[in-house]
């Protein structure tokens, strides 16, 4: 694959029309956090039939699982529609990345974790509502004292109480946290045996909004991604039945919560590549246009070599990131998706490329670049987030090296 298919292009044009009509007019309200992302996302899902398609897939998958034929739960809620999702993600990211963050965390992390780890009853209870966006999900690992050292430093804990568990602790920087209806929480099992806290088992639970002892903080003020609410979660003696423990067992067949999170890291990092492509393409388009039209010293600034160097570097980044995205799509189709180390390499490169391109776009626009009206400053603020979440770029380096040095 070296270019989008005819179908992808048709979808891209339809998405662009949607964005022009439903997103661009609200950009200021979205970028100030005044307007929440969910109504627009729901409209997008309903206009493109994504909600119906996703619900249909989930229903069929669960019916198969119920009849003992297996649920095919590894493919994610959009099955073979990965290329369509890549188009959707990159187009939206070039205009309002927060919409993608809110959506990606809810479905890509929230629904996918339930799908891969839950029992049939748990999938029936939560999945359809999340994949259709009737409900919004959060996925909560990070804590004030454990970001990069997510599992070693984790303090949020559960203790057994008869058949139940009691949850205490706190999470931070949680996308959708302030508004989520369903919350996936990772917590350490405290067995009261004095075992080293770093090595304790990690269990994964599903919480619902309004549970006694659950507090969802207000959205943080951030540098960018204002259209995606990010906040804290507090757990104060929350009683959880076993039906909220994903898999309903402490000894899940595919490892503890650490393994579940690792599987999500790969998907999340690939998603960052799709988002980076959107930012780069939009900056590229805006900059070529500006370089042709801004006139100084009696000529277009596109005639100056230092401006040409910026455009050339943006073009190189665009080609590289696009090729990485196409490569992932092809490999997924062939049933050979990237490993965690490869997804980390993609994330490291693409997030740096997008941030650099967006910062250079601000520079190319001069004073106008620093003004919100020209939008490149928003793209630069949004792009920077790609170097921090889904594991900071320094941590990507360690994952790439681990893959390279493993014997
Ligand atoms: C907008 C946004 C949304 C987010 N959404 C979510 C979410 O939905 N759910 C969730 O669980 N989390 C979320 N996060 C949290 C995110 O995953 C963490 O911020 C990230 O993993 C980094 O952790 P930290 O902020 O604690 O930084 P720290 O871990 O404190 O790192 C500080 C610095 O040290 C560096 N560092 C750390 N360890 C090493 C090392 N071994 N070698 C070299 N350098 C190192 C880091 O790269 C960083 O530069 C979100 C964050 C942001 C900004």
XYZ file of C-alpha atoms in Angstrom, residues 113 117 139-143 146 149-160 165 167 171 184-191 195-206 240 244-262 265:
64
model
C -9.587 -3.746 27.542
C -10.055 -9.290 29.395
C -8.620 4.062 31.340
C -6.768 4.834 34.547
C -3.210 3.772 35.310
C -1.203 6.938 36.014
C -0.864 8.217 39.597
C 3.870 6.717 39.273
C 7.097 3.752 36.612
C 3.421 2.904 36.276
C 3.267 -0.499 37.917
C 6.304 -0.450 40.206
C 5.242 2.783 41.871
C 1.473 2.157 41.840
C -0.141 2.905 45.222
C -3.817 2.464 44.377
C -4.711 -0.809 46.042
C -7.470 -3.319 46.654
C -7.865 -5.533 49.670
C -10.095 -8.600 49.747
C -12.672 -6.007 47.178
C -10.502 -0.013 46.528
C -5.245 8.427 39.657
C -11.209 0.965 33.949
C -8.921 1.077 36.990
C -5.634 -0.730 37.561
C -4.868 -1.459 41.239
C -2.370 -3.495 43.255
C -3.671 -6.432 45.293
C -2.692 -5.999 48.945
C -2.757 -9.474 50.457
C 5.160 -8.755 49.978
C 7.288 -6.117 48.243
C 4.833 -3.474 47.003
C 6.572 -3.229 43.625
C 5.941 -6.906 42.865
C 2.308 -7.199 43.935
C -0.254 -8.480 41.460
C -2.066 -5.821 39.402
C -5.820 -6.331 39.006
C -8.139 -4.516 36.600
C -11.614 -3.357 37.642
C -14.529 -1.611 35.961
C -16.327 -3.837 44.351
C -16.269 -5.823 38.432
C -12.905 -7.613 38.360
C -12.098 -8.110 34.669
C -12.122 -11.818 33.903
C -13.618 -12.422 37.381
C -10.354 -14.043 38.410
C -7.100 -12.911 40.003
C -5.232 -15.371 37.790
C -6.166 -14.285 34.278
C -5.015 -16.668 31.550
C -3.076 -13.911 29.795
C -1.235 -12.571 32.842
C -2.085 -9.843 35.324
C -3.028 -6.208 34.646
C 0.526 -5.438 33.505
C 0.016 -7.682 30.460
C -3.366 -6.166 29.695
C -1.842 -2.675 29.730
C 1.086 -3.710 27.539
C 0.297 0.348 24.780
